[in-house]
Coordinates of C-alpha atoms and ligand atoms in Angstrom, one line a residue:
M1 CA -17.1 -48.2 15.9
K2 CA -19.6 -45.4 16.3
V3 CA -17.3 -43.7 18.8
I4 CA -14.4 -43.9 16.3
K5 CA -16.5 -42.4 13.6
E6 CA -17.5 -39.6 15.9
I7 CA -14.0 -38.9 16.9
T8 CA -12.9 -39.0 13.2
L9 CA -15.7 -36.5 12.4
A10 CA -14.7 -34.3 15.3
A11 CA -11.0 -34.4 14.1
V12 CA -12.0 -33.5 10.6
L13 CA -14.2 -30.6 11.8
F14 CA -11.4 -29.4 14.1
A15 CA -8.9 -29.6 11.2
L16 CA -11.3 -27.7 9.0
S17 CA -11.8 -25.0 11.6
V18 CA -8.0 -24.7 12.0
V19 CA -7.6 -24.5 8.2
A20 CA -10.3 -21.9 7.9
A21 CA -8.8 -19.9 10.8
A22 CA -5.5 -19.8 9.0
Q23 CA -6.9 -17.6 6.2
C24 CA -6.0 -14.0 5.6
K25 CA -8.8 -11.5 6.0
I26 CA -9.5 -7.8 6.0
E27 CA -11.0 -6.8 9.3
G28 CA -12.8 -3.6 10.2
S29 CA -13.7 -0.7 8.0
G30 CA -12.5 2.7 7.1
A31 CA -9.4 3.9 8.8
A32 CA -9.5 1.0 11.3
R33 CA -9.0 -1.6 8.6
S34 CA -6.3 -4.2 9.1
L35 CA -5.4 -7.7 8.1
T36 CA -5.5 -10.8 10.2
L37 CA -4.0 -14.2 9.4
G38 CA -5.4 -17.1 11.4
G39 CA -7.2 -14.6 13.6
R40 CA -4.0 -12.8 14.5
P41 CA -3.0 -9.3 13.4
F42 CA -0.9 -9.4 10.2
I43 CA 0.9 -6.7 8.3
I44 CA 2.5 -7.6 5.0
L45 CA 6.2 -6.9 5.4
G46 CA 6.8 -7.8 1.8
G47 CA 9.0 -7.6 -1.2
E48 CA 8.1 -8.3 -4.8
L49 CA 10.4 -10.5 -6.9
G50 CA 11.8 -9.2 -10.2
N51 CA 9.7 -10.4 -13.1
S52 CA 11.6 -13.5 -14.1
T53 CA 13.1 -14.9 -10.9
A54 CA 10.2 -17.2 -10.0
S55 CA 10.6 -19.0 -13.4
S56 CA 13.8 -20.6 -12.1
D57 CA 13.8 -23.3 -9.4
E58 CA 17.4 -22.5 -8.7
E59 CA 16.8 -18.8 -8.1
V60 CA 13.7 -19.4 -6.0
E61 CA 15.7 -21.8 -3.8
A62 CA 18.6 -19.4 -3.5
V63 CA 16.5 -16.3 -2.9
F64 CA 13.7 -17.3 -0.5
P65 CA 16.0 -18.0 2.5
K66 CA 17.6 -14.6 1.9
L67 CA 14.2 -12.9 2.0
K68 CA 13.4 -14.6 5.2
A69 CA 16.7 -13.5 6.7
M70 CA 16.0 -10.0 5.5
G71 CA 12.9 -10.0 7.8
L72 CA 10.2 -10.3 5.1
N73 CA 7.1 -12.2 6.1
T74 CA 5.6 -12.3 2.6
V75 CA 7.0 -12.6 -1.0
L76 CA 5.0 -11.2 -3.9
A77 CA 5.6 -13.6 -6.8
P78 CA 4.2 -13.8 -10.3
A79 CA 2.2 -16.8 -11.6
Y80 CA 3.0 -16.9 -15.3
W81 CA 0.2 -17.9 -17.7
D82 CA 2.6 -18.7 -20.5
L83 CA 4.5 -21.3 -18.5
M84 CA 1.3 -22.6 -16.8
E85 CA -0.6 -23.4 -20.0
P86 CA 2.0 -24.1 -22.7
E87 CA -0.6 -25.8 -24.8
E88 CA -4.2 -24.8 -24.6
G89 CA -5.9 -26.9 -21.9
R90 CA -2.7 -28.6 -20.6
F91 CA -1.7 -27.1 -17.3
D92 CA 1.6 -27.3 -15.6
F93 CA 1.7 -25.9 -12.1
H94 CA 5.4 -26.6 -11.4
Q95 CA 6.4 -23.0 -11.1
V96 CA 3.5 -22.2 -8.7
D97 CA 4.2 -25.2 -6.6
K98 CA 7.9 -24.3 -6.4
V99 CA 7.0 -20.9 -5.0
I100 CA 4.6 -22.3 -2.5
S101 CA 6.9 -25.1 -1.2
S102 CA 9.9 -22.8 -1.0
A103 CA 7.8 -20.2 0.8
R104 CA 6.6 -22.9 3.3
D105 CA 10.1 -24.1 3.8
N106 CA 11.2 -20.7 4.7
G107 CA 8.3 -19.6 6.8
L108 CA 7.1 -17.0 4.2
H109 CA 3.7 -16.2 2.9
V110 CA 2.9 -15.6 -0.7
V111 CA 0.9 -13.0 -2.6
F112 CA 0.5 -14.4 -6.1
L113 CA 0.4 -11.9 -9.0
W114 CA -1.6 -13.3 -11.9
F115 CA 0.4 -12.4 -15.0
G116 CA -2.4 -13.3 -17.3
A117 CA -3.8 -11.4 -20.2
W118 CA -1.9 -8.2 -19.2
K119 CA 1.3 -7.3 -17.6
N120 CA 2.2 -3.6 -17.7
S121 CA -0.5 -3.0 -20.3
M122 CA 1.0 -5.6 -22.7
S123 CA -0.1 -9.2 -23.3
C124 CA 3.5 -10.5 -23.1
Y125 CA 2.6 -13.3 -20.6
A126 CA -0.1 -14.8 -22.7
P127 CA 0.9 -18.3 -24.0
E128 CA 2.3 -18.6 -27.5
W129 CA -0.9 -20.3 -28.8
F130 CA -2.8 -17.2 -27.7
K131 CA -0.3 -14.7 -29.0
T132 CA -0.2 -16.2 -32.5
D133 CA -4.0 -16.6 -32.9
V134 CA -4.9 -12.9 -33.5
K135 CA -8.1 -13.8 -35.1
R136 CA -9.5 -15.7 -32.2
F137 CA -7.9 -13.4 -29.6
P138 CA -8.2 -9.9 -31.0
R139 CA -5.8 -7.1 -30.0
A140 CA -6.8 -3.6 -29.0
R141 CA -6.4 -0.9 -31.6
T142 CA -5.7 2.8 -31.6
R143 CA -8.0 5.3 -33.3
S144 CA -6.0 5.0 -36.5
G145 CA -6.4 1.3 -36.5
K146 CA -3.0 0.3 -35.3
T147 CA -3.0 -3.2 -33.7
M148 CA -1.3 -3.3 -30.3
E149 CA 0.2 -6.1 -28.3
I150 CA -2.6 -5.6 -25.9
A151 CA -5.4 -8.1 -25.9
S152 CA -8.8 -6.5 -26.4
C153 CA -10.6 -6.7 -23.0
V154 CA -14.0 -6.7 -24.7
S155 CA -13.3 -9.9 -26.6
P156 CA -15.2 -12.9 -25.0
S157 CA -12.6 -15.3 -26.3
V158 CA -9.8 -13.4 -24.6
F159 CA -11.7 -13.4 -21.4
N160 CA -12.7 -17.1 -21.6
A161 CA -9.1 -18.2 -22.3
D162 CA -7.7 -16.1 -19.5
A163 CA -10.5 -17.0 -17.1
K164 CA -10.1 -20.7 -17.7
A165 CA -6.4 -20.6 -16.9
F166 CA -7.0 -18.3 -14.0
E167 CA -9.6 -20.6 -12.5
A168 CA -7.3 -23.6 -12.9
F169 CA -4.6 -21.7 -11.1
V170 CA -6.8 -20.5 -8.3
E171 CA -8.3 -24.0 -7.8
H172 CA -4.7 -25.3 -7.6
I173 CA -3.6 -22.9 -4.9
A174 CA -6.8 -23.1 -2.9
D175 CA -5.2 -25.5 -0.3
A176 CA -2.2 -23.2 0.1
E177 CA -4.7 -20.4 0.7
K178 CA -6.4 -22.4 3.4
D179 CA -3.3 -23.2 5.3
G180 CA -2.3 -19.5 5.2
T181 CA 0.7 -19.7 2.8
V182 CA -1.1 -17.7 0.1
V183 CA -2.4 -14.6 1.7
M184 CA -3.7 -12.5 -1.2
L185 CA -4.1 -12.5 -5.0
Q186 CA -3.4 -9.7 -7.4
I187 CA -5.4 -10.0 -10.6
E188 CA -3.3 -9.1 -13.7
N189 CA -0.5 -6.5 -13.4
E190 CA -0.7 -2.8 -14.1
I191 CA -3.5 -3.0 -16.6
G192 CA -3.8 0.1 -18.8
M193 CA -4.0 1.3 -22.4
L194 CA -1.0 2.8 -23.9
E195 CA -0.8 5.0 -27.0
S196 CA -4.5 5.3 -27.0
A197 CA -6.8 6.0 -24.0
R198 CA -9.2 3.4 -25.2
D199 CA -9.6 0.4 -27.5
Y200 CA -10.9 1.3 -30.9
S201 CA -11.3 -2.3 -32.1
P202 CA -14.6 -2.9 -33.9
E203 CA -16.1 -4.7 -30.9
S204 CA -15.1 -2.0 -28.5
E205 CA -16.4 0.8 -30.9
K206 CA -19.8 -0.9 -30.9
L207 CA -19.9 -0.8 -27.1
F208 CA -18.7 2.8 -27.0
R209 CA -21.6 3.8 -29.3
S210 CA -24.2 2.1 -27.0
A211 CA -25.8 3.2 -23.8
V212 CA -23.8 3.2 -20.6
P213 CA -24.8 0.0 -18.9
A214 CA -27.2 0.0 -16.0
G215 CA -24.5 -1.4 -13.7
L216 CA -22.7 1.9 -14.0
T217 CA -25.6 4.3 -14.0
S218 CA -27.2 2.7 -11.0
Y219 CA -23.8 2.8 -9.2
L220 CA -23.6 6.5 -10.0
R221 CA -27.1 7.1 -8.6
K222 CA -26.4 5.2 -5.4
N223 CA -23.0 6.6 -4.7
K224 CA -23.5 10.2 -6.0
K225 CA -22.4 11.8 -2.7
S226 CA -19.3 9.7 -2.3
L227 CA -17.8 9.6 -5.8
H228 CA -14.1 10.5 -6.2
P229 CA -14.1 14.3 -6.6
D230 CA -12.3 14.2 -10.0
F231 CA -14.8 11.7 -11.5
A232 CA -17.7 13.5 -9.9
K233 CA -16.5 16.7 -11.6
L234 CA -16.0 15.0 -15.0
W235 CA -19.6 13.7 -14.8
A236 CA -21.0 17.0 -13.6
D237 CA -19.2 18.9 -16.3
H238 CA -21.1 16.9 -18.9
G239 CA -24.4 17.6 -17.3
G240 CA -24.6 14.8 -14.6
K241 CA -26.9 12.8 -16.8
Q242 CA -28.5 9.7 -15.4
S243 CA -28.3 7.7 -18.7
G244 CA -27.2 8.0 -22.3
T245 CA -24.4 6.8 -24.5
W246 CA -20.8 7.1 -23.3
D247 CA -20.2 10.4 -25.1
E248 CA -23.5 11.8 -24.0
M249 CA -22.7 11.1 -20.4
F250 CA -19.0 11.8 -20.2
G251 CA -18.0 13.6 -23.4
S252 CA -15.8 12.7 -26.3
D253 CA -12.2 13.4 -25.4
I254 CA -9.4 11.2 -24.0
F255 CA -10.7 11.6 -20.5
A256 CA -14.1 10.2 -21.5
D257 CA -12.3 7.5 -23.4
E258 CA -10.5 6.6 -20.3
V259 CA -13.7 6.4 -18.3
F260 CA -15.2 4.0 -20.9
Q261 CA -12.0 1.8 -21.0
A262 CA -11.7 1.7 -17.2
Y263 CA -15.2 0.3 -16.9
Q264 CA -14.5 -2.3 -19.5
Y265 CA -11.3 -3.4 -17.8
A266 CA -13.1 -3.4 -14.5
L267 CA -15.9 -5.6 -15.8
Y268 CA -13.3 -8.1 -17.1
V269 CA -11.4 -8.2 -13.8
G270 CA -14.6 -8.2 -11.8
R271 CA -15.5 -11.4 -13.6
L272 CA -12.1 -12.9 -12.8
A273 CA -12.5 -11.9 -9.2
D274 CA -15.9 -13.7 -9.1
V275 CA -14.1 -16.8 -10.5
A276 CA -11.5 -16.5 -7.7
R277 CA -14.2 -16.1 -5.1
R278 CA -15.6 -19.6 -6.0
H279 CA -12.3 -21.1 -4.6
V280 CA -10.6 -18.7 -2.2
S281 CA -11.6 -16.1 0.3
C282 CA -8.4 -14.2 0.6
P283 CA -8.3 -10.5 -0.4
L284 CA -8.2 -9.7 -4.1
Y285 CA -6.8 -6.6 -5.6
V286 CA -5.4 -4.9 -8.7
N287 CA -2.4 -2.6 -9.0
A288 CA -1.8 0.5 -11.2
A289 CA 1.1 2.3 -12.8
M290 CA 0.8 6.0 -11.8
N291 CA -0.5 8.8 -13.9
S292 CA 2.6 10.8 -13.0
R293 CA 4.8 13.5 -14.5
G294 CA 2.0 15.5 -16.1
R295 CA 1.2 12.7 -18.6
R296 CA -2.2 12.3 -20.2
P297 CA -4.3 9.1 -20.6
G298 CA -2.5 6.9 -23.1
Q299 CA 0.8 8.6 -22.3
Y300 CA 0.5 6.8 -19.0
P301 CA -1.3 3.4 -18.9
A302 CA -4.8 4.8 -19.2
A303 CA -7.9 3.3 -17.4
G304 CA -6.0 1.2 -14.9
P305 CA -7.1 1.1 -11.3
L306 CA -6.0 4.7 -10.7
A307 CA -7.4 6.7 -7.8
H308 CA -9.5 9.0 -10.0
L309 CA -11.1 6.0 -11.6
I310 CA -11.9 4.1 -8.4
D311 CA -15.7 4.4 -8.9
L312 CA -15.5 2.8 -12.3
W313 CA -13.5 -0.1 -10.9
R314 CA -15.8 -0.4 -8.0
A315 CA -18.9 -0.4 -10.2
G316 CA -17.4 -2.9 -12.6
A317 CA -15.6 -5.1 -10.1
P318 CA -17.4 -5.1 -6.8
S319 CA -15.7 -8.4 -5.7
L320 CA -12.3 -6.7 -5.6
D321 CA -11.2 -5.7 -2.1
F322 CA -9.1 -2.7 -3.0
I323 CA -7.0 -1.0 -5.7
S324 CA -3.3 -0.4 -5.1
P325 CA -0.7 2.1 -6.3
D326 CA 2.8 1.1 -7.6
I327 CA 5.0 3.9 -6.4
Y328 CA 8.2 4.6 -8.4
D329 CA 7.8 8.4 -8.6
S330 CA 9.0 11.0 -6.1
G331 CA 6.3 12.4 -3.8
F332 CA 5.6 9.2 -1.9
E333 CA 3.2 10.8 0.6
G334 CA 1.1 12.4 -2.2
W335 CA 0.7 9.1 -4.1
V336 CA -0.3 7.1 -1.0
A337 CA -2.8 9.9 0.0
K338 CA -4.5 9.6 -3.4
Y339 CA -5.2 5.9 -2.7
A340 CA -6.3 6.4 0.9
V341 CA -9.5 7.9 -0.3
C342 CA -13.1 6.7 -0.8
D343 CA -12.6 4.1 2.0
N344 CA -10.0 2.2 -0.1
A345 CA -7.7 -0.1 2.0
L346 CA -4.1 0.9 1.3
F347 CA -1.6 -1.8 0.2
I348 CA 1.6 -0.9 -1.7
P349 CA 2.5 -4.0 -3.8
E350 CA 5.4 -2.2 -5.5
M351 CA 7.6 0.7 -4.4
H352 CA 10.9 1.9 -5.7
R353 CA 13.5 -0.1 -3.7
N354 CA 15.8 2.2 -1.8
E355 CA 17.3 3.2 1.5
D356 CA 14.1 5.0 2.5
N357 CA 11.7 2.1 2.3
G358 CA 11.8 1.3 6.0
A359 CA 10.9 4.9 6.9
Q360 CA 8.2 4.9 4.3
A361 CA 6.7 1.7 5.7
F362 CA 6.4 3.2 9.2
Y363 CA 4.8 6.3 7.7
V364 CA 2.1 4.5 5.6
I365 CA 1.3 2.1 8.4
G366 CA 1.1 4.9 11.0
R367 CA -0.6 7.5 8.8
H368 CA -2.9 5.4 6.6
N369 CA -3.2 2.0 8.4
A370 CA -1.6 0.4 5.3
L371 CA -2.1 -3.4 5.1
G372 CA 1.5 -3.7 4.0
V373 CA 4.3 -2.6 1.7
S374 CA 6.6 -4.3 -0.8
P375 CA 9.6 -2.9 -2.5
F376 CA 10.1 -4.2 -6.0
A377 CA 12.9 -6.6 -7.1
I378 CA 13.5 -7.3 -3.5
E379 CA 16.0 -10.1 -4.2
Y380 CA 18.5 -7.5 -5.3
N381 CA 18.2 -5.9 -1.9
A382 CA 20.4 -8.1 0.3
A383 CA 22.6 -5.2 1.4
N384 CA 19.7 -3.0 2.6
C385 CA 19.9 -3.9 6.3
K386 CA 17.9 -0.8 7.1
L387 CA 14.8 -2.5 5.6
S388 CA 15.5 -5.6 7.7
K389 CA 15.7 -3.5 10.8
A390 CA 12.4 -1.7 9.9
Y391 CA 10.6 -5.0 9.2
S392 CA 11.8 -6.7 12.4
T393 CA 10.7 -3.6 14.4
L394 CA 7.3 -3.5 12.6
A395 CA 6.8 -7.3 13.2
K396 CA 7.3 -6.6 17.0
L397 CA 5.0 -3.7 16.9
T398 CA 2.2 -5.5 15.1
P399 CA 0.1 -6.5 18.2
I400 CA 0.2 -2.9 19.4
L401 CA -0.8 -1.5 16.0
A402 CA -3.7 -3.9 15.8
S403 CA -5.2 -2.6 19.0
H404 CA -4.5 1.1 18.2
P405 CA -5.9 1.9 14.7
D406 CA -6.1 5.6 15.7
R407 CA -2.4 6.5 15.4
R408 CA -0.1 9.0 13.6
G409 CA 2.5 8.5 11.0
V410 CA 5.2 11.0 10.1
L411 CA 7.7 11.0 7.2
F412 CA 10.5 13.6 7.1
T413 CA 13.2 14.6 4.7
D414 CA 15.5 17.6 4.5
K415 CA 12.5 19.5 3.0
E416 CA 9.7 18.3 5.2
Q417 CA 11.3 18.4 8.7
V418 CA 8.5 18.9 11.3
S419 CA 5.0 17.8 12.1
A420 CA 3.0 18.9 15.2
W421 CA -0.4 18.2 16.7
S422 CA -2.2 18.5 19.9
E423 CA -4.3 16.0 21.8
D424 CA -5.8 16.1 25.3
G425 CA -3.9 19.3 26.1
V426 CA -0.5 17.9 25.0
N427 CA 1.4 19.3 22.0
V428 CA 3.4 16.7 20.3
E429 CA 6.1 17.9 17.9
A430 CA 8.0 15.4 15.8
R431 CA 11.0 16.5 13.8
H432 CA 13.7 14.9 11.6
F433 CA 16.6 13.7 13.8
F434 CA 19.0 15.9 11.8
T435 CA 17.2 19.0 13.0
L436 CA 19.5 18.4 16.0
P437 CA 22.9 19.4 14.6
W438 CA 24.7 16.8 16.7
D439 CA 25.3 14.2 13.9
Q440 CA 27.9 15.4 11.5
R441 CA 25.8 14.2 8.6
A442 CA 23.1 16.8 9.5
T443 CA 25.3 19.7 8.5
D444 CA 28.1 18.5 6.3
G445 CA 26.0 18.4 3.1
S446 CA 25.2 14.7 3.3
K447 CA 21.8 13.7 1.9
W448 CA 19.4 13.4 4.8
P449 CA 17.9 9.9 4.9
A450 CA 14.1 9.7 5.1
A451 CA 12.9 9.5 8.7
G452 CA 9.6 7.7 9.4
A453 CA 7.8 7.0 12.6
I454 CA 4.5 6.0 14.2
V455 CA 3.3 7.8 17.3
I456 CA 0.6 6.0 19.3
R457 CA -1.2 7.6 22.2
L458 CA -1.8 4.7 24.6
A459 CA -3.5 6.7 27.3
K460 CA -3.3 10.2 28.6
N461 CA 0.4 11.0 29.1
E462 CA 1.5 7.7 27.7
Y463 CA 2.8 7.1 24.1
I464 CA 4.6 4.7 21.8
V465 CA 7.1 6.4 19.5
A466 CA 8.5 3.8 17.0
G467 CA 10.5 4.2 13.8
S468 CA 13.7 5.9 12.8
G469 CA 15.3 9.3 12.6
V470 CA 12.9 11.3 14.8
V471 CA 13.1 13.6 17.8
V472 CA 9.9 14.2 19.6
T473 CA 9.1 16.8 22.2
F474 CA 6.0 17.1 24.4
T475 CA 4.6 20.4 25.8
S476 CA 1.3 21.3 27.4
D477 CA -1.0 23.6 25.4
A478 CA -0.6 26.3 28.1
E479 CA 3.2 26.0 27.9
A480 CA 3.2 26.2 24.2
E481 CA 1.1 29.4 24.3
A482 CA 3.5 31.0 26.8
K483 CA 6.5 29.9 24.7
A484 CA 4.8 31.4 21.6
K485 CA 4.4 34.7 23.5
E486 CA 8.1 34.7 24.5
T487 CA 9.0 34.1 20.9
Q488 CA 6.7 37.0 19.8
L489 CA 8.4 39.3 22.2
M490 CA 11.8 38.4 20.8
L491 CA 10.8 39.0 17.1
G492 CA 10.3 42.4 15.5
E493 CA 7.7 43.1 12.8
D494 CA 10.1 41.9 10.2
G495 CA 10.4 38.5 12.0
F496 CA 14.0 39.2 12.9
V497 CA 15.2 38.7 16.5
L498 CA 14.5 41.9 18.4
A499 CA 17.4 43.3 20.3
D500 CA 17.7 46.8 21.9
Q501 CA 20.5 49.2 21.1
S502 CA 22.8 47.6 23.6
G503 CA 22.3 44.2 22.0
K504 CA 20.3 42.9 25.0
A505 CA 17.6 40.5 23.9
A506 CA 13.9 41.2 24.6
D507 CA 12.7 40.7 28.2
K508 CA 11.1 37.3 28.5
S509 CA 10.0 38.1 32.0
K510 CA 7.1 40.0 30.6
V511 CA 5.4 36.7 29.9
D512 CA 3.3 35.5 32.8
W513 CA 4.1 31.8 33.5
S514 CA 2.3 31.6 36.8
G515 CA -0.2 28.8 36.9
V516 CA 1.1 27.4 33.6
R517 CA 1.3 23.6 34.0
R518 CA 4.1 22.1 32.0
V519 CA 4.7 18.6 30.7
G520 CA 7.8 16.6 31.5
I521 CA 9.2 13.2 30.6
L522 CA 8.5 10.8 33.4
S523 CA 10.4 7.9 31.7
V524 CA 11.5 6.6 28.3
D525 CA 12.0 2.9 27.8
M526 CA 13.2 1.0 24.7
V527 CA 10.7 -1.8 24.7
E528 CA 9.7 -5.0 22.9
P529 CA 5.9 -5.6 22.8
Q530 CA 4.9 -9.0 23.8
E531 CA 2.1 -11.2 22.2
D532 CA -0.2 -10.4 25.1
G533 CA 0.2 -6.6 24.5
T534 CA 2.5 -6.0 27.4
L535 CA 5.7 -4.1 26.9
A536 CA 9.0 -5.7 28.0
R537 CA 11.7 -3.2 28.8
V538 CA 14.9 -3.7 26.9
K539 CA 16.6 -0.5 28.1
R540 CA 15.9 2.6 30.1
L541 CA 16.8 5.7 28.1
N542 CA 17.7 8.7 30.3
G543 CA 20.4 11.3 30.7
D544 CA 22.2 12.0 27.4
E545 CA 19.8 9.6 25.7
N546 CA 16.8 11.8 26.3
H547 CA 18.6 15.1 26.4
Q548 CA 18.3 15.1 30.2
G549 CA 14.5 14.7 29.9
R550 CA 13.9 17.3 27.2
H551 CA 13.0 15.0 24.3
V552 CA 12.7 11.5 23.0
R553 CA 14.7 10.5 20.0
I554 CA 15.6 7.6 17.6
G555 CA 18.7 8.0 15.4
V556 CA 18.6 7.7 11.6
D557 CA 20.6 4.4 11.5
G558 CA 18.3 2.2 13.5
F559 CA 14.6 1.5 14.2
E560 CA 13.4 1.4 17.8
I561 CA 10.2 1.2 19.8
L562 CA 10.0 3.6 22.7
H563 CA 7.5 3.7 25.5
V564 CA 7.1 7.2 26.8
K565 CA 5.4 8.4 30.0
L566 CA 4.8 12.0 30.7
Y567 CA 3.9 13.9 33.8
E568 CA 2.8 17.5 34.7
Y569 CA 4.6 20.0 36.9
Ligands
DGJ1 C1 6.1 -2.1 -12.6 C2 5.7 -3.5 -12.9 O1 4.5 -3.8 -12.3 C3 6.8 -4.5 -12.5 O2 6.4 -5.8 -12.9 C4 8.1 -4.2 -13.2 O3 7.9 -4.2 -14.6 C5 8.5 -2.8 -12.7 N1 7.4 -1.8 -13.1 C6 9.8 -2.4 -13.3 O4 10.2 -1.2 -12.9

């Protein structure tokens, strides 16, 4: 009997260790940060559902297999407070269970988005009993006293109602988190004040007139040297005081209002994050609508988890793992760069769904070690096979990425065509594939598709080039210098090609090449990385396919992983 008991106990302990091992975790720090799932490297190759799809069993059943077939490994799906708690205190988890079971059936993971007190600033997902009880659940107000459909985040009853439902939800999904189905949680959705940069309700006014809480002032003291530069400037511009009321420390304009409001939102979300932490250990994050197009706080959703407010969010919500941008505006590289600051892990829960998403994914994963990406309204994307190709290539590349956090990412368009760098004496120049005029679309006025690639230096003279739409050349530093001299000889002061009276070009033989070691291509293989990190050759690329040894390239229509070896001559 004792033996059976011991065996049972051992089995339980083993099961628990398997369960715990299935969880999603952020590993490492700084630029080397990455996700693991069940101890294995994991990149979220995701897509977010349109807002209402997950409320329909039929649509979930129809859509999830398509997402799997599209190459996604994760679906970002809302959990709707209004459907979950139709009467106060009575919970119905049918919608959440449907998402979890359909995800399991289709081998997908889930990031749940808590559509609680706020969704895109508004409180539209609050249950009807909440919406209609304005007295108990006060709304935020503008300076002129206008009530908005935005629950006031400083109201204890708003928080308690939201937190109670959120806790019931998180408790409910805890098992799915342990078996690795649920991999992350987003708390609320695109929080932010509209019309007004802060809440002018009486409760909020009272707080605004009081001293800045010690939680923030001590954060400022401790992190003075690493504050976001915009926030550091705002604080310094108002005297860099260590304490005082909000307007004493930060001024009395809309930017100061935004600082106050961001801290209030962060305190609220921080407490929700603490609630979640009692039941799950997966990463927790918040997302933001961007402060784009020259808009001012209140014209854009003010006080959300925006890059320039990261310190307020960190001070108020230390249990959050990171803040994330939703990118719908042009200037993708600029937006992601804003969020890859202050040691913030980069995850893009929403991005404008388009033909360039695959290239953008390669770029952010290569350049910023992004934890993952997720185009919005992914279920309307069935025809975008480019994204499928990108995702299946990234899935194959994941083990190599995990062991090479120090890598490069490039993103090219018709405007940004070239990127070059040098390491251990080798100049690497990556360009848009259409800088080669060979494809008719390069020159016939067609829109150039975005090209995106990851370049990994495996060892001296050994690289991985993976992605789409790039051509890469390798030269030695010495060779690059000699070539530059040749070019100089050929150009006049005005930068025009120099030719003598008879039309003969400048004499390149004036450049001394003796002793200049050059770099050549030893081999290029299209490969498929294996679980153990080895590279299985799919195809040798030579002759026309590497321009007789002059370059390495991947066309704009596909995604490939190339293993490149160089030599010196
Ligand atoms: C951003 C929001 O977070 C999404 O839920 C959705 O409303 C999109 N905007 C629509 O473009």
